[in-house]
Structure formats: structure tokens, C-alpha cells
Coordinates of C-alpha atoms and ligand atoms in Angstrom, one line a residue:
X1047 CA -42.7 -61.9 46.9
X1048 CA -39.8 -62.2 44.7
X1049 CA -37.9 -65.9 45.2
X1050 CA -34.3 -66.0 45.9
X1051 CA -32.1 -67.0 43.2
X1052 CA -31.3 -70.7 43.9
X1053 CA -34.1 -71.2 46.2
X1054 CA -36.7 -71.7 43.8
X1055 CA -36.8 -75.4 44.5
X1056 CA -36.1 -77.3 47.6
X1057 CA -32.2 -78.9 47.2
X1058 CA -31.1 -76.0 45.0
X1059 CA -28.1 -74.5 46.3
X1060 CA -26.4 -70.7 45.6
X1061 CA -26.3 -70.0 43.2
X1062 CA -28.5 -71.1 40.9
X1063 CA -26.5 -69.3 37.6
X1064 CA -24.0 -71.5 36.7
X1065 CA -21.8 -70.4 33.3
X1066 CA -18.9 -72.7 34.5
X1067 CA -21.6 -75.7 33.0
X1068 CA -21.2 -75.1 29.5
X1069 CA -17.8 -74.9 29.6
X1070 CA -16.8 -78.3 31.5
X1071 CA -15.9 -80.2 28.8
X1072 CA -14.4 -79.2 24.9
X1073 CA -17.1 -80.8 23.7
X1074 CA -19.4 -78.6 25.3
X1075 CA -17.0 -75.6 25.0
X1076 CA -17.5 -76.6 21.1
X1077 CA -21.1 -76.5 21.2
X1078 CA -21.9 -73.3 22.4
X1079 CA -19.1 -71.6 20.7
X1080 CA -20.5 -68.8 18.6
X1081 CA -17.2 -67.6 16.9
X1082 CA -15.8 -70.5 14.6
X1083 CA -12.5 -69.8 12.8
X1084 CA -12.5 -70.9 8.4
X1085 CA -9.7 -71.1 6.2
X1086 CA -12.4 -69.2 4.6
X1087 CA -12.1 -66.1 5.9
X1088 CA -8.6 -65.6 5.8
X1089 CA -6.8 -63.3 3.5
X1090 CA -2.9 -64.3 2.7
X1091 CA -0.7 -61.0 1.7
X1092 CA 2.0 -61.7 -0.7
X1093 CA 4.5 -59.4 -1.4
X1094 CA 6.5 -59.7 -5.1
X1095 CA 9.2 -57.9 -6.1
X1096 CA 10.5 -56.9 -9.6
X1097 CA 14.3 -58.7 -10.5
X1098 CA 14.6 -61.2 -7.7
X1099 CA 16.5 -64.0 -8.3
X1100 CA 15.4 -65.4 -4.8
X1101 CA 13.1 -64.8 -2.2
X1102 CA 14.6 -62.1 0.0
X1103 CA 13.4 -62.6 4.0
X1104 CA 11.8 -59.4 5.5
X1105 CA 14.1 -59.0 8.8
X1106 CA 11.4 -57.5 10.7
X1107 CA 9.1 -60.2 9.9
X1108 CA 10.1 -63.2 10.2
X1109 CA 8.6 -66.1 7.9
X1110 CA 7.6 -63.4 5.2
X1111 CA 9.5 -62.9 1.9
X1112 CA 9.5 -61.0 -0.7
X1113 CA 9.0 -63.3 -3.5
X1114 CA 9.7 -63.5 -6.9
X1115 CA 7.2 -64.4 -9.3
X1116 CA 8.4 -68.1 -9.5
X1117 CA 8.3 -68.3 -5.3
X1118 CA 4.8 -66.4 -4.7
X1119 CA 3.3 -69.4 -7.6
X1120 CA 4.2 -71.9 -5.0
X1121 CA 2.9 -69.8 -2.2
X1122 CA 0.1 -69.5 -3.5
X1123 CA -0.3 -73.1 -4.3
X1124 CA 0.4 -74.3 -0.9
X1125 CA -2.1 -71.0 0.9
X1126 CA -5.2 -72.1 -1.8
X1127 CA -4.0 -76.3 -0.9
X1128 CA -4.4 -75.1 3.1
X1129 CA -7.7 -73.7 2.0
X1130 CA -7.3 -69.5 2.0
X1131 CA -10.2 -67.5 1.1
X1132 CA -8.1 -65.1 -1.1
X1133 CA -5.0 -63.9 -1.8
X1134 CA -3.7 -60.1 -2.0
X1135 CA -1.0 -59.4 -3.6
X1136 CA 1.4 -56.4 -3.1
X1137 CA 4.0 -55.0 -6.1
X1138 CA 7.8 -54.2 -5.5
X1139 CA 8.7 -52.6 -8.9
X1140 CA 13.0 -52.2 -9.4
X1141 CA 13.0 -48.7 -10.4
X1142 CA 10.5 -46.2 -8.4
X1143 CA 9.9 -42.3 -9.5
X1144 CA 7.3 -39.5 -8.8
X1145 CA 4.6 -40.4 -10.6
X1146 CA 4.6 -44.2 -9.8
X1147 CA 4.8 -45.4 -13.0
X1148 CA 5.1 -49.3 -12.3
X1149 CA 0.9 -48.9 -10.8
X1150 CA 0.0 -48.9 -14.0
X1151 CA 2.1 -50.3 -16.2
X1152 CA 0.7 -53.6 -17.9
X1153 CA 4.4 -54.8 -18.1
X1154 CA 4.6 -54.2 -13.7
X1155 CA 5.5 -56.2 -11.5
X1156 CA 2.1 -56.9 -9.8
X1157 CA -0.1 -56.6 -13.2
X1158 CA 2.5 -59.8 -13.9
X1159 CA 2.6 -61.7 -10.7
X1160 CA -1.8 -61.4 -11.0
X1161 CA -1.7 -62.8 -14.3
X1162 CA 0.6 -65.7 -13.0
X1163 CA -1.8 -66.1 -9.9
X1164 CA -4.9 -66.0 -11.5
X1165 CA -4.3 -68.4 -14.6
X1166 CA -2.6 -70.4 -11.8
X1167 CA -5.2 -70.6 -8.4
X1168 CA -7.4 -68.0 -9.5
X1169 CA -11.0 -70.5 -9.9
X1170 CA -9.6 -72.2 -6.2
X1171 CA -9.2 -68.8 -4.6
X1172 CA -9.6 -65.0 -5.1
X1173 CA -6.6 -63.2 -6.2
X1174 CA -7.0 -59.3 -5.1
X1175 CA -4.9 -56.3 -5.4
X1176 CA -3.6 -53.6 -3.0
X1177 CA -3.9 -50.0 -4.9
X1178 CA -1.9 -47.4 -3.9
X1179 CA 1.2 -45.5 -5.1
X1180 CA 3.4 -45.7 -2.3
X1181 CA 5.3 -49.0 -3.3
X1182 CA 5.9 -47.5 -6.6
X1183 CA 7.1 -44.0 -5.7
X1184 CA 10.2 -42.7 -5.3
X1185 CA 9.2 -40.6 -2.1
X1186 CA 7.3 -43.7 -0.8
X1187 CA 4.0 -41.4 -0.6
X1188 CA 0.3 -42.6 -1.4
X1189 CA 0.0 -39.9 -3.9
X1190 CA 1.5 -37.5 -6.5
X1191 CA 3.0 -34.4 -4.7
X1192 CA 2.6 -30.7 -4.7
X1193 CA 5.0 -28.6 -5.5
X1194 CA 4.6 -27.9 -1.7
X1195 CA 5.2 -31.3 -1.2
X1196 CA 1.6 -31.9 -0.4
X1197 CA -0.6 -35.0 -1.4
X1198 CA -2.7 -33.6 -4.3
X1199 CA -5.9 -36.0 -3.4
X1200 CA -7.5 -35.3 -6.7
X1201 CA -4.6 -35.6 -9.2
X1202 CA -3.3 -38.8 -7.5
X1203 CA -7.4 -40.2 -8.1
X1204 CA -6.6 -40.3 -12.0
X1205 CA -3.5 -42.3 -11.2
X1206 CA -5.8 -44.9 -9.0
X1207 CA -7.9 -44.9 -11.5
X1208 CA -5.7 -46.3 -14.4
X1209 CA -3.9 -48.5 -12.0
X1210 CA -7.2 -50.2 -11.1
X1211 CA -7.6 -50.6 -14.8
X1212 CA -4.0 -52.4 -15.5
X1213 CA -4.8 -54.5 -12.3
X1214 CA -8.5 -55.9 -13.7
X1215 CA -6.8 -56.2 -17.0
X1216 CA -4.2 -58.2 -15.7
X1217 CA -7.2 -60.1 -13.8
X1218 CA -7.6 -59.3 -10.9
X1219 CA -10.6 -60.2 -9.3
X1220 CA -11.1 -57.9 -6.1
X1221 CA -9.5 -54.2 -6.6
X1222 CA -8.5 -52.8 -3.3
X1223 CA -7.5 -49.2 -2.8
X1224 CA -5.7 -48.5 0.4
X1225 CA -4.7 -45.1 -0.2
X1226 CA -6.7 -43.1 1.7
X1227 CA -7.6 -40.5 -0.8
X1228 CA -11.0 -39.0 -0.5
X1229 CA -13.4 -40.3 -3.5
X1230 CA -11.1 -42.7 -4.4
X1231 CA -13.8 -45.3 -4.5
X1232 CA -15.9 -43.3 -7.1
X1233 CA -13.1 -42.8 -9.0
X1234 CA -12.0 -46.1 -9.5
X1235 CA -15.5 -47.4 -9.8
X1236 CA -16.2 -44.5 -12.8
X1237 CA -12.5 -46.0 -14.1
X1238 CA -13.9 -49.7 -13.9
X1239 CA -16.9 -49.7 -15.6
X1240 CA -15.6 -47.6 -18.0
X1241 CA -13.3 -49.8 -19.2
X1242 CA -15.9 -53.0 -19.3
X1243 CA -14.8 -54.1 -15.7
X1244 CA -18.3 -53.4 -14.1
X1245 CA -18.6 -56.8 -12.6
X1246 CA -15.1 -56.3 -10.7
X1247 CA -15.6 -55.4 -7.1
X1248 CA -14.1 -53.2 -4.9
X1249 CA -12.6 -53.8 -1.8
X1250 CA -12.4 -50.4 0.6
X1251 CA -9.8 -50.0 2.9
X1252 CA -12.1 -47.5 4.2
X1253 CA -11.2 -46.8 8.1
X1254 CA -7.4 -46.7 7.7
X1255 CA -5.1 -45.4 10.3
X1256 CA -2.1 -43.3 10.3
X1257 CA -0.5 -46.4 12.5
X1258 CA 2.9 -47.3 13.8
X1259 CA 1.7 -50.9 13.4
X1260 CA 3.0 -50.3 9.6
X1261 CA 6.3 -50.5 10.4
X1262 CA 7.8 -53.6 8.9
X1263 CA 5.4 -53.3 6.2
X1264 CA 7.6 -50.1 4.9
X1265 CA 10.5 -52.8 5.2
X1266 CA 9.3 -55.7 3.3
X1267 CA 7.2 -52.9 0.3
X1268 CA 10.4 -50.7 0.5
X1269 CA 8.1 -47.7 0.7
X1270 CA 8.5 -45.4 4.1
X1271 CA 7.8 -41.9 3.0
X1272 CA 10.9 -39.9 1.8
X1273 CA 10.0 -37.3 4.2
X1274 CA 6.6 -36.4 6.5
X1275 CA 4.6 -39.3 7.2
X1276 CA 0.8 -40.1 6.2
X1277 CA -1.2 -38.4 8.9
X1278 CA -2.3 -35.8 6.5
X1279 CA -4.2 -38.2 4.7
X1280 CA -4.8 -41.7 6.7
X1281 CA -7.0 -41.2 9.9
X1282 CA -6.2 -39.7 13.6
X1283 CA -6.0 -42.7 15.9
X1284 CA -7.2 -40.3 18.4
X1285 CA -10.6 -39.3 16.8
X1286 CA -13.9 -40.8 17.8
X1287 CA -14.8 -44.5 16.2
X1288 CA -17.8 -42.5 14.2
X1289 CA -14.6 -40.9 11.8
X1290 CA -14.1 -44.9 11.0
X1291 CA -17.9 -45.0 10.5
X1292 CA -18.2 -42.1 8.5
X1293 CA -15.1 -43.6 6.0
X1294 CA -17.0 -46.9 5.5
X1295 CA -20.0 -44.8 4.8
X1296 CA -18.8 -42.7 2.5
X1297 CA -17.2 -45.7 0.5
X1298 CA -20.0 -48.0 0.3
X1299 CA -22.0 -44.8 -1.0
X1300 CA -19.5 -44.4 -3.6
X1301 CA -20.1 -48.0 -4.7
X1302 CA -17.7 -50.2 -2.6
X1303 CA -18.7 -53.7 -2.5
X1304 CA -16.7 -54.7 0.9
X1305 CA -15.2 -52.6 3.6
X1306 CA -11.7 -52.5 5.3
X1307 CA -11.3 -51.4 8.7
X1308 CA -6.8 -51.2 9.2
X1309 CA -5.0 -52.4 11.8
X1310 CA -7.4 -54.5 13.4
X1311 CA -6.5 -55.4 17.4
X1312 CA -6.1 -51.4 18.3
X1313 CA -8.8 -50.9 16.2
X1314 CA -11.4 -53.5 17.2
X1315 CA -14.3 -50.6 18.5
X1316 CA -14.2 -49.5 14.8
X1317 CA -14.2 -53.2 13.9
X1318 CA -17.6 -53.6 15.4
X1319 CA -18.7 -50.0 14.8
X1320 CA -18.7 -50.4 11.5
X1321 CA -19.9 -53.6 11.0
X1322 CA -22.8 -52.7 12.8
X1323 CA -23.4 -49.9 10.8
X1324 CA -22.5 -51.1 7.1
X1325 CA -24.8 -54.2 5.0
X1326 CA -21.3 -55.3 3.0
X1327 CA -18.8 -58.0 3.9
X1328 CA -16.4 -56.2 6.4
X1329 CA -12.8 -57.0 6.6
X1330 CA -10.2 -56.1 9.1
X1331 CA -6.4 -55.9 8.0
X1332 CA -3.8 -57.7 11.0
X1333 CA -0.7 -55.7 10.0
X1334 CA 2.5 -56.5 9.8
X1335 CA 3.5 -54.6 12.9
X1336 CA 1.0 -57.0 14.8
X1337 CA 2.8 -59.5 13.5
X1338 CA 6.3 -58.7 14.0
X1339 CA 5.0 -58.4 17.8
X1340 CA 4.0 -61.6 18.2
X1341 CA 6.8 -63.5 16.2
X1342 CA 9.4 -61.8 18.4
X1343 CA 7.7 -62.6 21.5
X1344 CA 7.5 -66.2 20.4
X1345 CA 10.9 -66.6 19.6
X1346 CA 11.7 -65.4 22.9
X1347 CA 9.6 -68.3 24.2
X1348 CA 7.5 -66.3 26.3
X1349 CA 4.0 -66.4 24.4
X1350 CA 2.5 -69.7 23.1
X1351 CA 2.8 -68.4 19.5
X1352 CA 0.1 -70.9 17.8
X1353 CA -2.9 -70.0 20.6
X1354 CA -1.9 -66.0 20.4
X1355 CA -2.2 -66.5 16.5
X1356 CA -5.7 -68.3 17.2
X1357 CA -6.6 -65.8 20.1
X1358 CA -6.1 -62.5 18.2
X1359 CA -7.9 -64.0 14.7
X1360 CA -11.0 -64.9 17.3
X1361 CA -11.2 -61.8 18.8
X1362 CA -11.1 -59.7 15.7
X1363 CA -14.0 -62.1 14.3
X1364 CA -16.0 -61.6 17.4
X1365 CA -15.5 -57.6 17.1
X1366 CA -17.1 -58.5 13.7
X1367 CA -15.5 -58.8 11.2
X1368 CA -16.1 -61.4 8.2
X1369 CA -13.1 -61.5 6.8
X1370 CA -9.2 -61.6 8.0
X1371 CA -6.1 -60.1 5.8
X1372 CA -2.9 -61.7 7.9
X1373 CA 0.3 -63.1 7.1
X1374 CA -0.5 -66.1 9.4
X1375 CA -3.3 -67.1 6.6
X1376 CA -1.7 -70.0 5.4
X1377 CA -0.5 -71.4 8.5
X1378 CA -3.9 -70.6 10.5
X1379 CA -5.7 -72.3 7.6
X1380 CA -3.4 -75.5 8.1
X1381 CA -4.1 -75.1 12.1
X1382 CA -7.6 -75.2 11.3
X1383 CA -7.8 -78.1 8.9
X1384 CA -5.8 -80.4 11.8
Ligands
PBG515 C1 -0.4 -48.9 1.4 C2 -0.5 -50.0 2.4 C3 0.2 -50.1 3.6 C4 -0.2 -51.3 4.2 C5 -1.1 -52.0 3.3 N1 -1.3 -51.1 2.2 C6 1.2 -49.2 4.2 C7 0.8 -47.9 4.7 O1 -0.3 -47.4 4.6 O2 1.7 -47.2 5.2 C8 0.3 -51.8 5.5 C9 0.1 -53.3 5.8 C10 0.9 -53.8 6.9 O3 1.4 -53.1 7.7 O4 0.9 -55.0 7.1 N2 -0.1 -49.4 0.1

């Protein structure tokens, strides 16, 4: 005969399975909490841009600049002082063309800005790079074009290559490619090693969506594409979570030493998918277009902007990932330290 729940013992009342009791009191809430938010974890993106005499606010997102290589020093300093786990930092050169030339030049804009970071916070933090061409060309595409106008995926994997070599040179100390072009990790691992940076990891932005989210992001990096947009090249929201699966795969096989699943809250299935699936750190990118949507909400007064912050960093750790990129990092760390 099978007992009724709660009448097990004489007194006990229905029903017998409580959840409310762990969650009475905060200290009890703080117990059993599985998820725990670190300064740690978080990832501050700094954008710096070439002939600034002063940090120049990105209207679509509020609270972020571009700096100049003087401002982004202090930033820095005050991220790494609230406790950051890294630091990636993102190049506006002053003149663009086709090829992209300010990627790799050792004179660039962000191959100067990492020399400043690292010699500045670079034993307190880690000071990582975004690889791609599209904030250094003039049609604001990932890659060198076609005379059709296409992408030409293995062409634009020599200029990844060098730029990952001007970025370790200038110190960098996590390389991450976020253009989306297939073997790009291979590539820049072949480039690395050959050039006596074999101990310089690699961070995949491996399941990257072709996403509206990146809206104020083409603001604040001056880059929206010319013409077209990336969907020949980043992923179809619309495919299964095994394409995001299959991109982390592929990466880690090609020698990347952490994966990047981009944007993270409308992307949280491939969050876990792939976390379940890969044995490296996994990262999720909050994009600037989350941002923006929160910030103008909460200047509206009509979401409690400090517990949204909190809520949306929980619940992209608890889709698991290890690591958070978002332009809250500096502020959340400060939160967090309280
Ligand atoms: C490509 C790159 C982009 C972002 C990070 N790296 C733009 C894009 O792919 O279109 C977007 C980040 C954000 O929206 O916050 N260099």
C-alpha cells in the first residue's frame, strides 16, 4: 500500500513537499543558492578610437564611450580596482579601406591601446582582443570582398591571421576571433605558433548569430556593413541549437582554448547546449543591443535597472556559461563587492 504524501506520520498535514522552506529567509535563500555571481567572471568591452581628443558617448548606449587611449587607462583601472576578470578591447582606427589595414598594423589603434593596457593592468586582469575586420573596413564587412561583393572566407583567413600576430605582439593575452569565417581558428592558431606565440590562447566566438541585437554595437565600432548584411556568414537564428553545437565543435577541434556563444539571453538553449557538450571554459557575449534595451527601459523608470542587470547575468550563468562579456562589467563587479 503506497502512503499518502503528508500522511506518513500522524500530525503531518498536505502537503508534505514544502519548497517555500528554503526560501523563507535570505539567509536561507543564500544557502541553497547554486548560481553565485564573481567580479570574476565578468568580461568589460572597451571600445578605443584612433584621434580622439575626448571620450565621445555612444547615443545608443548610454554610459559607454568610445575612448581614447588616455580614458580607456582609467577605465581600465577602475574595471580591474572593481575586480573584472578581463578586459576586451575593441579598435576604431581614423581612416578605414578594403583591406582593413589598421587589423594589423603594429602602429593601430588597438595593437596601441593593448600595449597601454597590458603594461598598465595586464598582471591584475586579462587584456583580450576582438579579431575581425569589420571595424577596420571601409565597407564595414568581416572580410575582404569578391569582386562579386562576396566574403572570400579563405583570403580574409590570411588577414586574421596576421592581425592575430600584431595583437600578441602588442601583448595581448587572449586572441578572440569573432568573424565567423570558417577555419578561422586553425588559421590563427597555425599564424600563432608560428610566430612564437604558442602559449597565447584563443578565445572562439564560435556560435555567433546574424542578430539585430548588434545594433548599437555598429554605432559605437562605426562598422554597419556598406551594403548586405552578415547572414551569409554569421549563423541563421532560425536553425536548430546543434548548428551552435556543431560551431563550438569544430573550433575546439581546431585548437580553441575557450568558446563563445553571441548574444546570450535569445540564445541561452545554445548557451547550455554547448556547454554541455564542449570540456573548455564557455563564454556568452551580452550585446550591446541587450543593453541598450535595458538602459532605455530604466531611464523610463519602468524596470528596476540594478536587479534586471543582476537577473539577466544569473540567468545566462545558470544556462551555463563560465564567463560573462557585458558592458555592465564594471558596475556589476562593484554591485557585487557591496
Ligand atoms: C565583430 C563584432 C560585433 C560584435 C562583437 N564583435 C559586431 C557584429 O558581428 O556585427 C557585437 C557586439 C555587440 O553588439 O555588443 N567585430
Amino acid at each position: 500500500m503506497t502512503a499518502r504524501p503528508g500522511a506518513a506520520f500522524p500530525g503531518a498535514r498536505f502537503p508534505a513537499s514544502r519548497p517555500r522552506r528554503l526560501r523563507r529567509t535570505p539567509a536561507l535563500r543564500r544557502l541553497v543558492a547554486e548560481v553565485r555571481l564573481d567580479p570574476a567572471d565578468l568580461v568589460l568591452p572597451v571600445f578605443v578610437k584612433e584621434g580622439l581628443s575626448a571620450p565621445a558617448p555612444i547615443a545608443s548606449m548610454p554610459g559607454v564611450v568610445q575612448h581614447t587611449r588616455d580614458s580607456v587607462r582609467k577605465a581600465a583601472h577602475e574595471a580591474v580596482e572593481a575586480g573584472v576578470g578581463g578586459l576586451i578591447v575593441f579598435g576604431i582606427p581614423a581612416v578605414k579601406d578594403a583591406r582593413g589595414s589598421g587589423a594589423d598594423d603594429p602602429g593601430g589603434i588597438v595593437q596601441l591601446a593593448v600595449q597601454d593596457l597590458v603594461a598598465e593592468v595586464g598582471d591584475a586582469t586579462v587584456v583580450m582582443t576582438d579579431l575581425c575586420l569589420d571595424e577596420y573596413t571601409d565597407h564595414g564587412h568581416c572580410g575582404l570582398l569578391t569582386a562579386e561583393g562576396d566574403v572570400d572566407n579563405d583570403a580574409t583567413l590570411e588577414r586574421y591571421a596576421s592581425a592575430a600576430v600584431a595583437q600578441a605582439r602588442a601583448g595581448s593575452q587572449v586572441i578572440a576571433p569573432s568573424g565567423m569565417m570558417d577555419g578561422q581558428v586553425a588559421a590563427i592558431r597555425a599564424a600563432l605558433d608560428g610566430a612564437g606565440f604558442a602559449t597565447t590562447p584563443i578565445l572562439a566566438y564560435s556560435a555567433k548569430y546574424a542578430s539585430a541585437f548588434y545594433g548599437p554595437f555598429r554605432d559605437a565600432a562605426e562598422c554597419a556593413p556598406q551594403f548586405g548584411d552578415r547572414s551569409a556568414y554569421q549563423q541563421d537564428p532560425a536553425r536548430a541549437t546543434a548548428d551552435g553545437v556543431r560551431e563550438a565543435l569544430l573550433d575546439v577541434a581546431e585548437g580553441a582554448d575557450a568558446v563563445m556563444v553571441k548574444p546570450a539571453m535569445a540564445y541561452l538553449d545554445v548557451v547550455r547546449a554547448v556547454a554541455e557538450a564542449v570540456d573548455v571554459p564557455v563564454a556568452a557575449y551580452q550585446v550591446s543591443g541587450e543593453y541598450a534595451m535595458v538602459e532605455a527601459a530604466a531611464a523610463q523608470g519602468w524596470i528596476d535597472r540594478r536587479r534586471i542587470v543582476l537577473e539577466t547575468l544569473t540567468g545566462i550563468r545558470r544556462a551555463g556559461a563560465g564567463m560573462v562579456l557585458t558592458y555592465w562589467a564594471a558596475e556589476a563587479a562593484g554591485w557585487l563587492a557591496e
